[in-house]
Amino acid sequence: MNAVAAAVRPRSSLRFRGRSFLALVLAPEPPLGDWLGEIDNLAQRSPGFFSSRPVILDLANLPVDRGSLGALIADLSARDVRIMGVEGVDPSILGPGMPPIVSGGRQTGNLDLIDTAPRAVQPVGGKKVQGQPVPIVPPRGAAPAQAPAQAQQQPTSLLLQNPVRSGQSVIFPQGDVTVLGSVASGAEVIAGGSVHVYGALRGRAIAGSVGNAQARIFCLRNEAELIAIDGLYQTAENMPAQYRGKPIQAWLQGDAILMAELH
Amino acid sequence: MAKVLVVTSGKGGVGKTTSTAALGAALAQRKQKVVVVDFDVGLRNLDLIMGAERRVVYDLIDVVQGEAKLAQALIRDKRLDNLSLLPASQTKDKDALTADGVAKVVGELREQFDWVICDSPAGIERGATLAMRHADVAVIVTNPEVSSVRDSDRIIGLLDSKTEKAEKGERIEKKLLLTRYDPARAARAEMLKIEDVLEILSIPLLGVIPESQEVLRASNLGTPVTLASPQSAPARAYAEAARRLGGETVTMSVISDKKSLFGRFFSRRAA
């Protein structure tokens, strides 16, 4: 699930922002009766497992028509599974009142199912205890706990040793992007975290793209066409003239992008 | 060891074909075996600039499609023995240019010549990517003007991703050829300065070709400017660039046509 950042005119109180959320994707397999039985089993082991989770229904492997889809959604809703979107079907089979079609989801690795029954509710998100990362997701059955280990080793910053050329687009929602060189006019760097440019920023820098108001933009020379932080953007035309061509940082304060020279 | 060189720019009209012809002739004058290849299928021009338009029988597409042998399509220059032209087709569909076919032709040319100079079409479409595909060296032709510089930057990005060398994880050698440069206008901030362009593109400079009437005159004569008027400023600048391509170290300077003493004394009339 990944939504694209959108933005609005400055000074408008209406503000659209793109955000990525992790959703659970359920892919029903025929025969449907058995599959629903599995859901029941899971619900029995972990009561309330689905209650606070956004769920996407992936129907690529299940031949459905409008009637059977309606019945499936009703069956799931009777089990407290609320469907927020449907993937992998022709939009025409969706009737009124059904969840919308979603697409463009990205794989995040298998989300192992948490067995919450034997213990208290586990915090979701890696809280550290005694300096040791808690495995968020306990292994299911005999499967080794590889998934959480991998998730924690994923890099949270991206280093680019070469200039970003016009027409290139660097997208790194996982964290900061550092460019050792310039970002050319017509190039863009989109980071979930901050953008650091050790050179001239002549293209676009978009920081905090997945909803991070703390993200900042740094560059040794500001000639940016556009900068954006957390969905708020500013074009070159609206940038204060005294910061053009200077080493600057930019950050967000409320609904305003602020800039300061770096010394 | 043959070198494949692509002359490219992204933007049209900046002097790719002129530079291909001039560099090709300059290298040939230095006793290298050179072939210039026109990749601009449908808008062929290199034959005109080389003055060979009346001798074209077969073309690159014919060779790619196996309709003609390479030897039949190559046109030997009348002025320089060791300079040949492989013309583009003006009539055939540009989709006839296939990746495999181009690879085969470039491979054969490598065996016969010291330098294979590919004149890329403008744009970033298939023709341009096929022309750069097998290159060892890229000469990026840029005018001192913002749109040309941005397009060159785009092409450099493609050179770093879409060429055979880039896909093997190697880096293609890239050199900047700044054409139509006018020091006086740059000083008046009417065009970008050499330093500005170098700073934006951050690739090494191969040469600076001054803006000159001689280039247009040579084009209309169908002679590379390095042959048409070897003493002119652009011809000398191209000759120096060719020496740098050959690995020589030549001090970089903007060559200008020397005005006569009187010309300098009486250049402006007082009101």
mmCIF file of N, CA, C and O in Angstrom, chain A residues 162-168 182 184-187 200 202 221 225, chain B residues 150-151 153-154 156-158 160-161 171 174 199-203:
data_model
loop_
_atom_site.group_PDB
_atom_site.id
_atom_site.type_symbol
_atom_site.label_atom_id
_atom_site.label_comp_id
_atom_site.label_asym_id
_atom_site.label_seq_id
_atom_site.Cartn_x
_atom_site.Cartn_y
_atom_site.Cartn_z
ATOM 1 N N ASN A 162 27.172 9.606 -6.941
ATOM 2 C CA ASN A 162 27.260 10.339 -8.195
ATOM 3 C C ASN A 162 26.170 11.394 -8.253
ATOM 4 O O ASN A 162 25.174 11.285 -7.561
ATOM 5 N N PRO A 163 26.366 12.391 -9.107
ATOM 6 C CA PRO A 163 25.306 13.386 -9.247
ATOM 7 C C PRO A 163 24.001 12.748 -9.730
ATOM 8 O O PRO A 163 24.026 11.744 -10.440
ATOM 9 N N VAL A 164 22.883 13.311 -9.337
ATOM 10 C CA VAL A 164 21.592 12.860 -9.846
ATOM 11 C C VAL A 164 21.305 13.695 -11.085
ATOM 12 O O VAL A 164 21.220 14.920 -11.014
ATOM 13 N N ARG A 165 21.177 13.025 -12.230
ATOM 14 C CA ARG A 165 21.084 13.728 -13.506
ATOM 15 C C ARG A 165 19.639 14.063 -13.846
ATOM 16 O O ARG A 165 18.709 13.410 -13.383
ATOM 17 N N SER A 166 19.500 15.022 -14.726
ATOM 18 C CA SER A 166 18.176 15.449 -15.169
ATOM 19 C C SER A 166 17.374 14.246 -15.652
ATOM 20 O O SER A 166 17.882 13.411 -16.389
ATOM 21 N N GLY A 167 16.124 14.146 -15.233
ATOM 22 C CA GLY A 167 15.278 13.033 -15.669
ATOM 23 C C GLY A 167 15.352 11.846 -14.744
ATOM 24 O O GLY A 167 14.521 10.949 -14.821
ATOM 25 N N GLN A 168 16.341 11.811 -13.858
ATOM 26 C CA GLN A 168 16.414 10.694 -12.920
ATOM 27 C C GLN A 168 15.566 10.998 -11.702
ATOM 28 O O GLN A 168 15.431 12.134 -11.286
ATOM 29 N N SER A 182 25.646 16.942 -7.198
ATOM 30 C CA SER A 182 24.521 17.842 -7.402
ATOM 31 C C SER A 182 23.278 17.085 -7.841
ATOM 32 O O SER A 182 23.355 15.965 -8.312
ATOM 33 N N ALA A 184 20.478 17.659 -10.519
ATOM 34 C CA ALA A 184 20.332 18.533 -11.675
ATOM 35 C C ALA A 184 18.911 19.050 -11.834
ATOM 36 O O ALA A 184 17.963 18.481 -11.298
ATOM 37 N N SER A 185 18.814 20.117 -12.586
ATOM 38 C CA SER A 185 17.516 20.643 -12.960
ATOM 39 C C SER A 185 16.755 19.561 -13.719
ATOM 40 O O SER A 185 17.274 18.966 -14.647
ATOM 41 N N GLY A 186 15.534 19.285 -13.272
ATOM 42 C CA GLY A 186 14.776 18.221 -13.918
ATOM 43 C C GLY A 186 14.980 16.857 -13.278
ATOM 44 O O GLY A 186 14.437 15.875 -13.744
ATOM 45 N N ALA A 187 15.762 16.798 -12.198
ATOM 46 C CA ALA A 187 15.915 15.540 -11.457
ATOM 47 C C ALA A 187 15.136 15.666 -10.156
ATOM 48 O O ALA A 187 14.829 16.777 -9.720
ATOM 49 N N ALA A 200 25.077 21.283 -5.499
ATOM 50 C CA ALA A 200 23.988 22.207 -5.794
ATOM 51 C C ALA A 200 22.691 21.421 -5.967
ATOM 52 O O ALA A 200 22.677 20.389 -6.628
ATOM 53 N N ARG A 202 19.494 21.668 -7.807
ATOM 54 C CA ARG A 202 18.855 22.447 -8.876
ATOM 55 C C ARG A 202 17.518 21.851 -9.272
ATOM 56 O O ARG A 202 16.742 22.475 -9.963
ATOM 57 N N ARG A 221 24.147 24.328 -2.056
ATOM 58 C CA ARG A 221 23.748 25.477 -2.864
ATOM 59 C C ARG A 221 22.299 25.300 -3.275
ATOM 60 O O ARG A 221 21.942 24.336 -3.930
ATOM 61 N N GLU A 225 14.261 23.813 -7.891
ATOM 62 C CA GLU A 225 13.039 24.142 -8.629
ATOM 63 C C GLU A 225 11.851 24.040 -7.687
ATOM 64 O O GLU A 225 10.893 24.785 -7.786
ATOM 65 N N ARG B 150 20.616 21.231 -19.789
ATOM 66 C CA ARG B 150 19.757 20.289 -19.082
ATOM 67 C C ARG B 150 19.584 18.993 -19.883
ATOM 68 O O ARG B 150 19.618 17.895 -19.334
ATOM 69 N N ASP B 151 19.425 19.134 -21.211
ATOM 70 C CA ASP B 151 19.276 17.932 -22.044
ATOM 71 C C ASP B 151 20.541 17.082 -22.017
ATOM 72 O O ASP B 151 20.479 15.854 -22.015
ATOM 73 N N ASP B 153 22.549 16.873 -19.535
ATOM 74 C CA ASP B 153 22.561 16.209 -18.237
ATOM 75 C C ASP B 153 21.707 14.947 -18.280
ATOM 76 O O ASP B 153 22.068 13.901 -17.743
ATOM 77 N N ARG B 154 20.574 15.064 -18.964
ATOM 78 C CA ARG B 154 19.687 13.912 -19.115
ATOM 79 C C ARG B 154 20.397 12.781 -19.868
ATOM 80 O O ARG B 154 20.322 11.625 -19.495
ATOM 81 N N ILE B 156 23.594 12.282 -20.090
ATOM 82 C CA ILE B 156 24.659 11.698 -19.262
ATOM 83 C C ILE B 156 24.060 10.638 -18.338
ATOM 84 O O ILE B 156 24.637 9.567 -18.146
ATOM 85 N N GLY B 157 22.860 10.928 -17.819
ATOM 86 C CA GLY B 157 22.180 9.937 -16.989
ATOM 87 C C GLY B 157 21.906 8.658 -17.760
ATOM 88 O O GLY B 157 22.084 7.556 -17.245
ATOM 89 N N LEU B 158 21.486 8.792 -19.002
ATOM 90 C CA LEU B 158 21.218 7.606 -19.827
ATOM 91 C C LEU B 158 22.512 6.859 -20.144
ATOM 92 O O LEU B 158 22.538 5.634 -20.158
ATOM 93 N N ASP B 160 24.965 6.580 -18.318
ATOM 94 C CA ASP B 160 25.357 5.841 -17.116
ATOM 95 C C ASP B 160 24.415 4.692 -16.794
ATOM 96 O O ASP B 160 24.625 3.977 -15.822
ATOM 97 N N SER B 161 23.336 4.549 -17.572
ATOM 98 C CA SER B 161 22.416 3.452 -17.230
ATOM 99 C C SER B 161 22.092 2.553 -18.420
ATOM 100 O O SER B 161 21.871 1.369 -18.256
ATOM 101 N N ARG B 171 32.198 2.163 -16.222
ATOM 102 C CA ARG B 171 31.770 3.535 -16.493
ATOM 103 C C ARG B 171 32.204 3.941 -17.889
ATOM 104 O O ARG B 171 33.348 3.749 -18.270
ATOM 105 N N LYS B 174 33.063 9.989 -20.479
ATOM 106 C CA LYS B 174 32.213 11.049 -21.018
ATOM 107 C C LYS B 174 33.012 12.343 -21.120
ATOM 108 O O LYS B 174 33.742 12.691 -20.197
ATOM 109 N N GLU B 199 30.447 23.166 -14.302
ATOM 110 C CA GLU B 199 30.015 22.983 -12.918
ATOM 111 C C GLU B 199 28.696 22.197 -12.877
ATOM 112 O O GLU B 199 28.516 21.323 -12.045
ATOM 113 N N ILE B 200 27.809 22.507 -13.811
ATOM 114 C CA ILE B 200 26.516 21.822 -13.817
ATOM 115 C C ILE B 200 26.680 20.372 -14.263
ATOM 116 O O ILE B 200 26.127 19.458 -13.669
ATOM 117 N N LEU B 201 27.445 20.143 -15.308
ATOM 118 C CA LEU B 201 27.501 18.792 -15.877
ATOM 119 C C LEU B 201 28.557 17.911 -15.214
ATOM 120 O O LEU B 201 28.463 16.686 -15.280
ATOM 121 N N SER B 202 29.530 18.520 -14.598
ATOM 122 C CA SER B 202 30.645 17.828 -13.933
ATOM 123 C C SER B 202 31.185 16.628 -14.716
ATOM 124 O O SER B 202 31.213 15.505 -14.227
ATOM 125 N N ILE B 203 31.573 16.886 -15.963
ATOM 126 C CA ILE B 203 32.342 15.916 -16.744
ATOM 127 C C ILE B 203 33.519 16.675 -17.366
ATOM 128 O O ILE B 203 33.452 17.896 -17.508
#
